[in-house]
Tab-separated table of C-alpha atoms in Angstrom:
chain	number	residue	atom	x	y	z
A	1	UNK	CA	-14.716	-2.093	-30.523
A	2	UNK	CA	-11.858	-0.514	-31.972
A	3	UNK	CA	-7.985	-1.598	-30.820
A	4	UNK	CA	-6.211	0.578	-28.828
A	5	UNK	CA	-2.649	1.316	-28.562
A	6	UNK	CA	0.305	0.596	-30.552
A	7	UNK	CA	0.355	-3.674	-29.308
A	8	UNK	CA	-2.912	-4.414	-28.145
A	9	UNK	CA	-2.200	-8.392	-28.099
A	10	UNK	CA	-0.316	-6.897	-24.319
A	11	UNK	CA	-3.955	-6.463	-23.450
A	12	UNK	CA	-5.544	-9.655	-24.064
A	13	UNK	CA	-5.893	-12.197	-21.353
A	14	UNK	CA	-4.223	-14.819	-22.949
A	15	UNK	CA	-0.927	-12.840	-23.261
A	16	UNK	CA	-1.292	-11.933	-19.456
A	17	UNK	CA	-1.403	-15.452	-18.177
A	18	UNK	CA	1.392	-16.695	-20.427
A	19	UNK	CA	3.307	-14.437	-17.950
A	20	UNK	CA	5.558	-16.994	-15.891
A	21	UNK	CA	7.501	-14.616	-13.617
A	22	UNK	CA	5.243	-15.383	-9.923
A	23	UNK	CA	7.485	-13.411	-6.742
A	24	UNK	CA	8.371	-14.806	-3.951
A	25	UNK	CA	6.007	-13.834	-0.889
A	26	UNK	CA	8.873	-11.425	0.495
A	27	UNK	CA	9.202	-9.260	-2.382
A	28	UNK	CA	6.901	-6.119	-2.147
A	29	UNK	CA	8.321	-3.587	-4.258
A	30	UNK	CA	9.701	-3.444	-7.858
A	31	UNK	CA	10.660	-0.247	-9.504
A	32	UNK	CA	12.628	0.311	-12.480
A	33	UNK	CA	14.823	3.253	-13.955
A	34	UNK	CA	14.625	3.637	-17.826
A	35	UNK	CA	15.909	5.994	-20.154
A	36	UNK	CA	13.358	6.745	-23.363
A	37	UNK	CA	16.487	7.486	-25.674
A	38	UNK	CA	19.614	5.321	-25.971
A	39	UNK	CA	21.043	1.974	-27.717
A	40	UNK	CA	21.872	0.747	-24.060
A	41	UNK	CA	18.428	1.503	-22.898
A	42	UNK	CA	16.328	-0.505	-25.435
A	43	UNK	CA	16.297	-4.026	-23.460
A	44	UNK	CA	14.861	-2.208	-20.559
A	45	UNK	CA	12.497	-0.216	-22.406
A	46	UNK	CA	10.910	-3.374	-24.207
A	47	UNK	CA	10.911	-5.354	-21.099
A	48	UNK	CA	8.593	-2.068	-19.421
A	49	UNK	CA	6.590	-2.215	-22.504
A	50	UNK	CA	5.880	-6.090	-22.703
A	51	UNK	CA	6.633	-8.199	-19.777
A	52	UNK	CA	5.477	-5.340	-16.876
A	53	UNK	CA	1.857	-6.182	-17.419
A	54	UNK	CA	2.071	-9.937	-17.453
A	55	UNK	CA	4.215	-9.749	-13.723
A	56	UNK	CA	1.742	-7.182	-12.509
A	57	UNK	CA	-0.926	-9.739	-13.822
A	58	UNK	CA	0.302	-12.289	-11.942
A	59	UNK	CA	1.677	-10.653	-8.892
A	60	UNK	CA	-1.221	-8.194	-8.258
A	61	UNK	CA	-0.205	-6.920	-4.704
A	62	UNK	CA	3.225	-6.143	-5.946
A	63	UNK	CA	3.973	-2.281	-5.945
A	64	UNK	CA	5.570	-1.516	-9.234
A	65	UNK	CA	6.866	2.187	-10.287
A	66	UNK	CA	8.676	3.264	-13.174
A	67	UNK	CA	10.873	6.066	-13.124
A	68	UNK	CA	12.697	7.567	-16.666
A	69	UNK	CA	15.521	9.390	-17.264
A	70	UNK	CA	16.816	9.955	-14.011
A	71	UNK	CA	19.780	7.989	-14.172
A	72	UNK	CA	22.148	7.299	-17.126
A	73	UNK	CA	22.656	3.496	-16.742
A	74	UNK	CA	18.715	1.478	-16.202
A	75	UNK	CA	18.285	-0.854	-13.188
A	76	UNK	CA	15.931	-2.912	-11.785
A	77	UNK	CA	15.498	-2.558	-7.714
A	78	UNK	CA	13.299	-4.932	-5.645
A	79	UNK	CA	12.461	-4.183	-1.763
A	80	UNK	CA	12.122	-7.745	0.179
A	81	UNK	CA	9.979	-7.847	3.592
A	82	UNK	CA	13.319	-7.645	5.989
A	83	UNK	CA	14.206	-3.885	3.981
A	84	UNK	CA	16.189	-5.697	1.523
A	85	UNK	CA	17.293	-4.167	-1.261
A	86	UNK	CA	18.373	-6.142	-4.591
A	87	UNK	CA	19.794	-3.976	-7.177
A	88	UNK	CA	19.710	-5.776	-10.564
A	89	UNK	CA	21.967	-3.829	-13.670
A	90	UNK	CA	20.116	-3.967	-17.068
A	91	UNK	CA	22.268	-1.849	-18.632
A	92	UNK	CA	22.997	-3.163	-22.357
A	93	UNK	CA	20.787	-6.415	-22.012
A	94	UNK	CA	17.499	-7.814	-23.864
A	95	UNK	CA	14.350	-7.899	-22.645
A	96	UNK	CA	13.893	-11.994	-22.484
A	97	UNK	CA	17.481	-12.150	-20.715
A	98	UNK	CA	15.920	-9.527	-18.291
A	99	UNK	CA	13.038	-11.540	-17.080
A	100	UNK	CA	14.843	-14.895	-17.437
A	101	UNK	CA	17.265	-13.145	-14.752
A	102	UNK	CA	14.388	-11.666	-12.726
A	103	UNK	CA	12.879	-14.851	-12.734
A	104	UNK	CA	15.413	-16.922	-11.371
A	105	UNK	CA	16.260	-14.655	-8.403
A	106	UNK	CA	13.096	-13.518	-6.911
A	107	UNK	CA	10.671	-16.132	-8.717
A	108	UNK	CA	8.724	-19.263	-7.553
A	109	UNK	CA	10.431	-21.715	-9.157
A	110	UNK	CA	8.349	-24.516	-11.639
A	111	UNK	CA	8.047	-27.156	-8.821
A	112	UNK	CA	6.427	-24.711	-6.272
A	113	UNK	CA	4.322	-23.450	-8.670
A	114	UNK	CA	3.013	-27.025	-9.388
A	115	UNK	CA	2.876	-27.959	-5.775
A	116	UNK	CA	0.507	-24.826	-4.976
A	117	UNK	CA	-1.993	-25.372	-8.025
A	118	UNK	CA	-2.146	-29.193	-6.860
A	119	UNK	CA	-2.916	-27.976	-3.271
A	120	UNK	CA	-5.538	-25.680	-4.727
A	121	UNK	CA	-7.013	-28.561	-6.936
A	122	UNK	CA	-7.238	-30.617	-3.887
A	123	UNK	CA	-9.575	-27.882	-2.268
A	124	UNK	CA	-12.156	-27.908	-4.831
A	125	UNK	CA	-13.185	-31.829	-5.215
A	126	UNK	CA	-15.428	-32.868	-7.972
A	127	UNK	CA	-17.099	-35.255	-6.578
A	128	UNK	CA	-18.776	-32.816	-3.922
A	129	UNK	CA	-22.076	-31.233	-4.920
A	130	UNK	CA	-23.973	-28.010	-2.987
A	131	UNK	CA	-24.527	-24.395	-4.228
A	132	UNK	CA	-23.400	-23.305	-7.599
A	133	UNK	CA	-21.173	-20.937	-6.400
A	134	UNK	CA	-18.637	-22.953	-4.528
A	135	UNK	CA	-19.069	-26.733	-6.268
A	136	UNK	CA	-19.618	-27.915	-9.614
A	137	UNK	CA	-23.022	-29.615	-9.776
A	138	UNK	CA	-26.232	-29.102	-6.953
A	139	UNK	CA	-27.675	-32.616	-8.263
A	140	UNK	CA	-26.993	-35.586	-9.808
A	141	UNK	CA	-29.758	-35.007	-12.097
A	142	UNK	CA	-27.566	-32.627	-14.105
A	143	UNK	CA	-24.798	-35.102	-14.899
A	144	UNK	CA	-25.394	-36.199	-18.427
A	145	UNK	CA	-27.094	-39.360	-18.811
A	146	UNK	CA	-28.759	-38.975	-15.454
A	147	UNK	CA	-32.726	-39.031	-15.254
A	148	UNK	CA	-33.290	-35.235	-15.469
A	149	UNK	CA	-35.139	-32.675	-12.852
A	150	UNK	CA	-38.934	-33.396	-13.521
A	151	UNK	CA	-38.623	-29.427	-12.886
A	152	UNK	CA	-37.554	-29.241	-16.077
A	153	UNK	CA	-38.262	-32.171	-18.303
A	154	UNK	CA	-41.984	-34.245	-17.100
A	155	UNK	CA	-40.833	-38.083	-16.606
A	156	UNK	CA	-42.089	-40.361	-19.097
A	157	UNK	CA	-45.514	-41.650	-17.639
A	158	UNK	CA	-44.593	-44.847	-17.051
A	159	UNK	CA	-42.280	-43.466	-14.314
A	160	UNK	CA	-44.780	-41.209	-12.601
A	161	UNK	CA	-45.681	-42.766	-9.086
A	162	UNK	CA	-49.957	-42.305	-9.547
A	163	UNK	CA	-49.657	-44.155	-13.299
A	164	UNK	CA	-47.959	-46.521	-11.310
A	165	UNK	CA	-50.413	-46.339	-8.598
A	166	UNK	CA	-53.317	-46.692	-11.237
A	167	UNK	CA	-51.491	-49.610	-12.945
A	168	UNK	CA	-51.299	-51.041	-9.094
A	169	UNK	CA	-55.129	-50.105	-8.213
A	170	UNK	CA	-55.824	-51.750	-11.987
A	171	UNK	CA	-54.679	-54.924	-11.457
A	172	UNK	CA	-55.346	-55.612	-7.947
A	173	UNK	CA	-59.230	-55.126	-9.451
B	1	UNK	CA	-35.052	-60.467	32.962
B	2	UNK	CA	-36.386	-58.107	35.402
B	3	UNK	CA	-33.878	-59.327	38.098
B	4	UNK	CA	-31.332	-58.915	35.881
B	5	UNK	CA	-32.000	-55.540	35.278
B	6	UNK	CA	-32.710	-54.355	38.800
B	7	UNK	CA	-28.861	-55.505	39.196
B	8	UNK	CA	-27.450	-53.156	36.874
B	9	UNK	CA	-26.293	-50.035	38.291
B	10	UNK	CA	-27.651	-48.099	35.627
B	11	UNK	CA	-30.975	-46.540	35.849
B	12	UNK	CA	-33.829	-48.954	34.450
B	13	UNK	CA	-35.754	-45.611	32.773
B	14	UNK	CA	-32.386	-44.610	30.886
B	15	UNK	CA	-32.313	-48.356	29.726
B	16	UNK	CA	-35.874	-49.015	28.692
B	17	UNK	CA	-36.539	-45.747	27.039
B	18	UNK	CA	-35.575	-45.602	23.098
B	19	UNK	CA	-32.624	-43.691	22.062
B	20	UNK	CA	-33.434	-40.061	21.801
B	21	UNK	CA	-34.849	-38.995	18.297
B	22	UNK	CA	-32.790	-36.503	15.949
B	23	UNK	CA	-33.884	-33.009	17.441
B	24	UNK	CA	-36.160	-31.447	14.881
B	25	UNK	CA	-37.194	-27.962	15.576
B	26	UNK	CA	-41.127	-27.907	15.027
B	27	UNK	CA	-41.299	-26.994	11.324
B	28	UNK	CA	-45.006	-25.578	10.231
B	29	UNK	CA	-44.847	-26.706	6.651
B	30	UNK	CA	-47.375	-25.336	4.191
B	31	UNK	CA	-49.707	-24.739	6.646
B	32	UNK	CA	-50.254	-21.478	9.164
B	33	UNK	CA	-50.928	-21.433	12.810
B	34	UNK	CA	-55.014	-21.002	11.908
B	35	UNK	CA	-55.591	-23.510	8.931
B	36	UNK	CA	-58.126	-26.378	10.369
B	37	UNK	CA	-56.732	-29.687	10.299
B	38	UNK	CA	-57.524	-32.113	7.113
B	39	UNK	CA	-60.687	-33.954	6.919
B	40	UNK	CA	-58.840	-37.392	6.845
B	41	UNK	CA	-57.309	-36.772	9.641
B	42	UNK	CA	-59.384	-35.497	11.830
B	43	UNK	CA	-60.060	-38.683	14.077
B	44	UNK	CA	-56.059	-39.644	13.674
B	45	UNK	CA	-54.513	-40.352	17.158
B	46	UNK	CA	-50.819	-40.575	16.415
B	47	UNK	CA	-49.511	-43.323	18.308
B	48	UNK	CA	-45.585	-43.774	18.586
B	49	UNK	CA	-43.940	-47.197	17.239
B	50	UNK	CA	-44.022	-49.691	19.445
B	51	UNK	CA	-40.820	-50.448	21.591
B	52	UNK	CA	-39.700	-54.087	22.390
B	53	UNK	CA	-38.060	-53.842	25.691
B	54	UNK	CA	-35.357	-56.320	25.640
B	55	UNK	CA	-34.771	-55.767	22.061
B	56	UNK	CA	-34.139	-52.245	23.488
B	57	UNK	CA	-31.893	-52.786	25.908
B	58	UNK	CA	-29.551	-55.051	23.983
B	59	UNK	CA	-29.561	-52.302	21.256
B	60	UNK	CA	-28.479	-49.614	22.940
B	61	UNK	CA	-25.709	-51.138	24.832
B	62	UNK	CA	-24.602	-51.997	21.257
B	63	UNK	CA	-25.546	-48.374	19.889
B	64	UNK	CA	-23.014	-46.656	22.669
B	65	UNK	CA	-20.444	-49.017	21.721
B	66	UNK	CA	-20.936	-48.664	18.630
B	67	UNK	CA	-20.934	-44.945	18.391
B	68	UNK	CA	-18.336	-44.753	20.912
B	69	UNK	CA	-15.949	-46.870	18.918
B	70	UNK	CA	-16.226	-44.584	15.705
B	71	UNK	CA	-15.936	-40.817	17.863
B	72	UNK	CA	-12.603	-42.640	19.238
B	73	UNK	CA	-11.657	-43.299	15.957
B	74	UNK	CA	-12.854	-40.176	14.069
B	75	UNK	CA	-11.200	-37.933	17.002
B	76	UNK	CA	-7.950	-39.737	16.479
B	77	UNK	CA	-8.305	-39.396	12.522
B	78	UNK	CA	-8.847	-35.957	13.642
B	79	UNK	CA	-5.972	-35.344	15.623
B	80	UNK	CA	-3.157	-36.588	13.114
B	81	UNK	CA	-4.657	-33.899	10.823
B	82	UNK	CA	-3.812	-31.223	12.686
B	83	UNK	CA	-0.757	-32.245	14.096
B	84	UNK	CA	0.330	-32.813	10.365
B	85	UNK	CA	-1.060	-29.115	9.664
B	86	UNK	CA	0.529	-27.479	13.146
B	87	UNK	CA	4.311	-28.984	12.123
B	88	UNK	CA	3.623	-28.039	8.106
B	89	UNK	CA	3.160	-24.479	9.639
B	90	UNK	CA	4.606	-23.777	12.677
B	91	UNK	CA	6.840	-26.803	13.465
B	92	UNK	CA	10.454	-28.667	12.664
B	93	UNK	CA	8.951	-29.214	9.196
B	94	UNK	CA	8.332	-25.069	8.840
B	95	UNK	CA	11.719	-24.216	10.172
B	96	UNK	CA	13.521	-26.629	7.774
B	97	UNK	CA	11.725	-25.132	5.025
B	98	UNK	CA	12.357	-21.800	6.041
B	99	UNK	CA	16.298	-22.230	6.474
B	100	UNK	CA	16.411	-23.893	3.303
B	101	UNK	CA	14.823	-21.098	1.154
B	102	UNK	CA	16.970	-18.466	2.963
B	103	UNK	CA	20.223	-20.432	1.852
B	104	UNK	CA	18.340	-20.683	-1.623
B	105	UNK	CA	17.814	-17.272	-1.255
B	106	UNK	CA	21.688	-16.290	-0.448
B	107	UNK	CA	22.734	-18.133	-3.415
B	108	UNK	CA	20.678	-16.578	-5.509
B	109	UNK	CA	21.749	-12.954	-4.234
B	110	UNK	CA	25.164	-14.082	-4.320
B	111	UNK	CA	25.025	-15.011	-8.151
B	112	UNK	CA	22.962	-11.430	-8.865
B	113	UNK	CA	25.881	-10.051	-7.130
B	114	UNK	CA	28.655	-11.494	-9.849
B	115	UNK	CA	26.008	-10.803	-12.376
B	116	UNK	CA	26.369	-7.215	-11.856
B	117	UNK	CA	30.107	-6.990	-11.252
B	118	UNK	CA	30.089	-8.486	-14.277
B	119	UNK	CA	28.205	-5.833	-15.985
B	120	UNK	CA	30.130	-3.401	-14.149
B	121	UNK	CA	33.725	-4.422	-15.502
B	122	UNK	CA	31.666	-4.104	-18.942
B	123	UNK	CA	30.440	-0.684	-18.047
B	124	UNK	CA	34.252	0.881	-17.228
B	125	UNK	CA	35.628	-0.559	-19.965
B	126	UNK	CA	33.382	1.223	-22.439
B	127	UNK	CA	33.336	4.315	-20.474
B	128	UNK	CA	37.347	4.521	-20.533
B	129	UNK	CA	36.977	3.762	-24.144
B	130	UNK	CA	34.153	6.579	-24.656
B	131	UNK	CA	36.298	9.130	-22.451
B	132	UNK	CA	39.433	8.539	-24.434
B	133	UNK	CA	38.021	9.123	-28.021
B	134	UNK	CA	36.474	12.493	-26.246
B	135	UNK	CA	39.728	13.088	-25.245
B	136	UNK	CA	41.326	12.546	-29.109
B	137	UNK	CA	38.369	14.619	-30.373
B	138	UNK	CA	38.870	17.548	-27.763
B	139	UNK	CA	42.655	17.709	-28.760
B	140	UNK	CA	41.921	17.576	-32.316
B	141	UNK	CA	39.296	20.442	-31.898
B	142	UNK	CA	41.843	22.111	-30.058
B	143	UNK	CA	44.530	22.040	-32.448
B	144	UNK	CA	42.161	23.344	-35.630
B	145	UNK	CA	41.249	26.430	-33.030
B	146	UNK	CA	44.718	26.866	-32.766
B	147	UNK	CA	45.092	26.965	-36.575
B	148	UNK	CA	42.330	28.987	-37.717
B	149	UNK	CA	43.803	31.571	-35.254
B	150	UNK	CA	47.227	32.144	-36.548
B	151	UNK	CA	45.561	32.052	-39.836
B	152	UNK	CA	43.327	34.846	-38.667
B	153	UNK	CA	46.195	37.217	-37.649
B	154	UNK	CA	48.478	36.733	-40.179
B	155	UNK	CA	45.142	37.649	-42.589
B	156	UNK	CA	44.929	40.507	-40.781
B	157	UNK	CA	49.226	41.499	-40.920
B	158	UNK	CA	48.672	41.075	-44.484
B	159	UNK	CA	46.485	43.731	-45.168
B	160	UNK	CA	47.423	46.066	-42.612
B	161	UNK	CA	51.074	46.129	-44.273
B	162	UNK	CA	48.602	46.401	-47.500
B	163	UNK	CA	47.517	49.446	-45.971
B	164	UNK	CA	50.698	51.027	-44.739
B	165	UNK	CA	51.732	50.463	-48.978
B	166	UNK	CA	48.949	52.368	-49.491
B	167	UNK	CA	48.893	55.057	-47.107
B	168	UNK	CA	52.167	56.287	-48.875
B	169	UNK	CA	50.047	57.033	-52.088
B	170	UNK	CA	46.969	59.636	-50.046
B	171	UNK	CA	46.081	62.630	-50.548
B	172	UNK	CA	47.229	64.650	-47.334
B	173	UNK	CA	46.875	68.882	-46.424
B	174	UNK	CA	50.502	68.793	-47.253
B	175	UNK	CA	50.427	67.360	-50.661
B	176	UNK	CA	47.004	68.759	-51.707
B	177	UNK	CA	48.297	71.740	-54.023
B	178	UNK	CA	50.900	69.325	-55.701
B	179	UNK	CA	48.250	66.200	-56.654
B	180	UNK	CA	45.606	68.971	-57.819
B	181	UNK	CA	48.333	70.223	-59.965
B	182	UNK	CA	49.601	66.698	-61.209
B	183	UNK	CA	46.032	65.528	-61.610
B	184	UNK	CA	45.358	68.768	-64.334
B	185	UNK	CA	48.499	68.282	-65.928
B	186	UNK	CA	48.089	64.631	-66.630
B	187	UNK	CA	44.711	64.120	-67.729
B	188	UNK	CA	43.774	60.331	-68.179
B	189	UNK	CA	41.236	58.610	-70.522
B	190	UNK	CA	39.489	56.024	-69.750
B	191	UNK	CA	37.259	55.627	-72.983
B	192	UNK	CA	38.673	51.787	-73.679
B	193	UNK	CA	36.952	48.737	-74.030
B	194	UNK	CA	38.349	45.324	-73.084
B	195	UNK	CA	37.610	42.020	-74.624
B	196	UNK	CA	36.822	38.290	-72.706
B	197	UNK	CA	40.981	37.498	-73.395
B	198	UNK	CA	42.295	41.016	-71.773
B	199	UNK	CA	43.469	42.691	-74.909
B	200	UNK	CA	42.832	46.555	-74.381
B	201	UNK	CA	41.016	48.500	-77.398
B	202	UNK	CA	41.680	52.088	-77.960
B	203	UNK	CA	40.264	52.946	-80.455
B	204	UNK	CA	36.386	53.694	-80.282
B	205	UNK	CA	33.220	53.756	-82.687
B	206	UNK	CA	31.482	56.161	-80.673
B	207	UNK	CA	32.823	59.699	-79.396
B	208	UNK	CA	31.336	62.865	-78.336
């Protein structure tokens, strides 16, 4: 299958989840005004092109919009739960100062992040065993170096319980 | 041992009867409702295990002990759970939390506030900058207009006092008769040829 679009790599799921901007639960809206022509314009127009998808990636029930050339200067402009408002100027700036700034405002920071993926490791344990679809393994026959599912490998005869009857019945005689 | 049960208050049948079995729901197995029973075990009378009566009692004294020790215990396990959950969400611990991440919160508006002053000093300055060298070019502009103007007229005085020179030299209803007569007396010739340096040549190779 061919590659589409000028960048593809923005659609492959590895550059998605290297995304690290997650919002805070209050933030609900993002739009940003861009300009497509302009020197002061570029840092915004790169961070649309190659940081939008990775925060909509990771923030999917985030409303984002973009709107261009309506105004002459670009800004960012986030809507919180309470009707907040938080206007962030772009104007003249690069694209990784952009998202470092976006981060640190409205973003979970590193130690929340860790504390929720621990909390969510703590949900699914290992050890537990049931239906494929919510644990890891339905028996303990499918651990490796476990006696398998006679299902799907026949026990060597000496394990079988009539040899072993027979051997039992044999000797008794 | 009789005596001494007939003195507890509890009923003797409750005592002497084995602890109730794990309820299992008849379960028919691979066989239907009409399948005949198996040839082996057609003479089987199932008879239940036999029950030792003082062994029994003594047992399930100990059983409800027993199992009454560990409900205690698990309900109490229990219980610190969800008071730990209730005060993670809806308690002191919840409210401390939230008041904390709204001063975070503050700060961090505060500083994308100085951010974009920042910006903003940044912005005027260039704008005043951008609107004075309009300004220098406008002026500029204006003054070459200005020039190519005056040049324009005086272009234009030039050859109309060209033309008023010339106008004394036409050929008017007045002086008609006397330039008819001056042009026949004074015939010209213009049979000359003229080299690349100017000089004038009279005389001619060819004449008819």
């Amino acid at each position: 299958m061919p590659m589409k679009g000028r960048f593809p790599i923005r659609r492959t799921l590895e550059f998605l989840q290297k995304g690290e901007t997650v919002f805070k639960k209050s933030v609900q809206i993002m739009t940003v005004n861009y300009n497509t022509h302009g020197d002061l314009s570029e840092g915004a127009r790169k961070f649309v092109f190659f940081n939008i998808p990775q925060i909509q990636y990771k923030n999917p029930w985030v409303q984002i919009m973009m709107f261009k050339n309506m105004t002459p200067s670009p800004f960012l402009r986030f809507y919180l739960d309470d009707g907040e408002q938080v206007l962030v100027d772009v104007e003249g700036k690069d694209y990784k100062e952009i998202t470092n700034h976006v981060k640190m405002i409205l973003g979970k920071s590193d130690k929340v992040l860790e504390a929720e993926a621990l909390a969510k490791m703590e949900l699914s344990n290992p050890a537990n065993f049931g239906p494929k679809k919510y644990f890891l393994r339905e028996c303990f026959s499918e651990v490796e170096g476990q006696v398998p599912h006679p299902g799907f490998v026949p026990l060597p005869k000496e394990m079988t319980g009539k040899y072993r009857a027979k051997l039992a019945a044999g000797s008794d005689e | 041992m009789l005596r001494a049960l007939s003195r507890s208050p509890a009923p003797v049948v409750s005592l002497l009867s084995p602890r109730a079995a794990v309820l299992v729901e008849t379960v028919r197995g691979r066989k239907s409702r009409t399948d005949p029973k198996a040839k082996s075990k057609l003479g089987r009378i199932k008879t239940p295990p036999p029950v030792d009566p003082g062994e029994m009692v003594v047992l399930k004294q100990r059983y409800t002990e027993y199992s009454l020790i560990l409900r205690a215990l698990r309900l109490e396990f229990k219980e610190q759970m969800l008071r730990k959950k209730y005060e993670e969400e809806v308690g002191s611990v919840a409210e401390e939390r939230a008041k904390r991440e709204e001063e975070e919160h503050r700060s961090l508006m505060a500083l994308n506030d100085a951010e974009n002053l920042r910006m903003r000093e940044i912005r005027e300055q260039r704008m005043q900058q951008e609107a004075e060298a309009a300004e220098l070019k406008k002026r500029d502009a204006d003054i070459l207009r200005q020039q190519e103007l005056e040049n324009y007229i005086k272009e234009k005085e030039r050859h109309i006092l060209l033309l008023q020179e010339e106008a004394k030299d036409f050929i008017t209803p007045e002086n008609l008769d006397q330039r008819i007569e001056e042009a026949l007396d004074n015939p010209k010739n213009y049979n000359f040829a003229i080299d690349k340096e100017g000089r004038v040549v009279k005389r001619t190779a060819f004449q008819r």
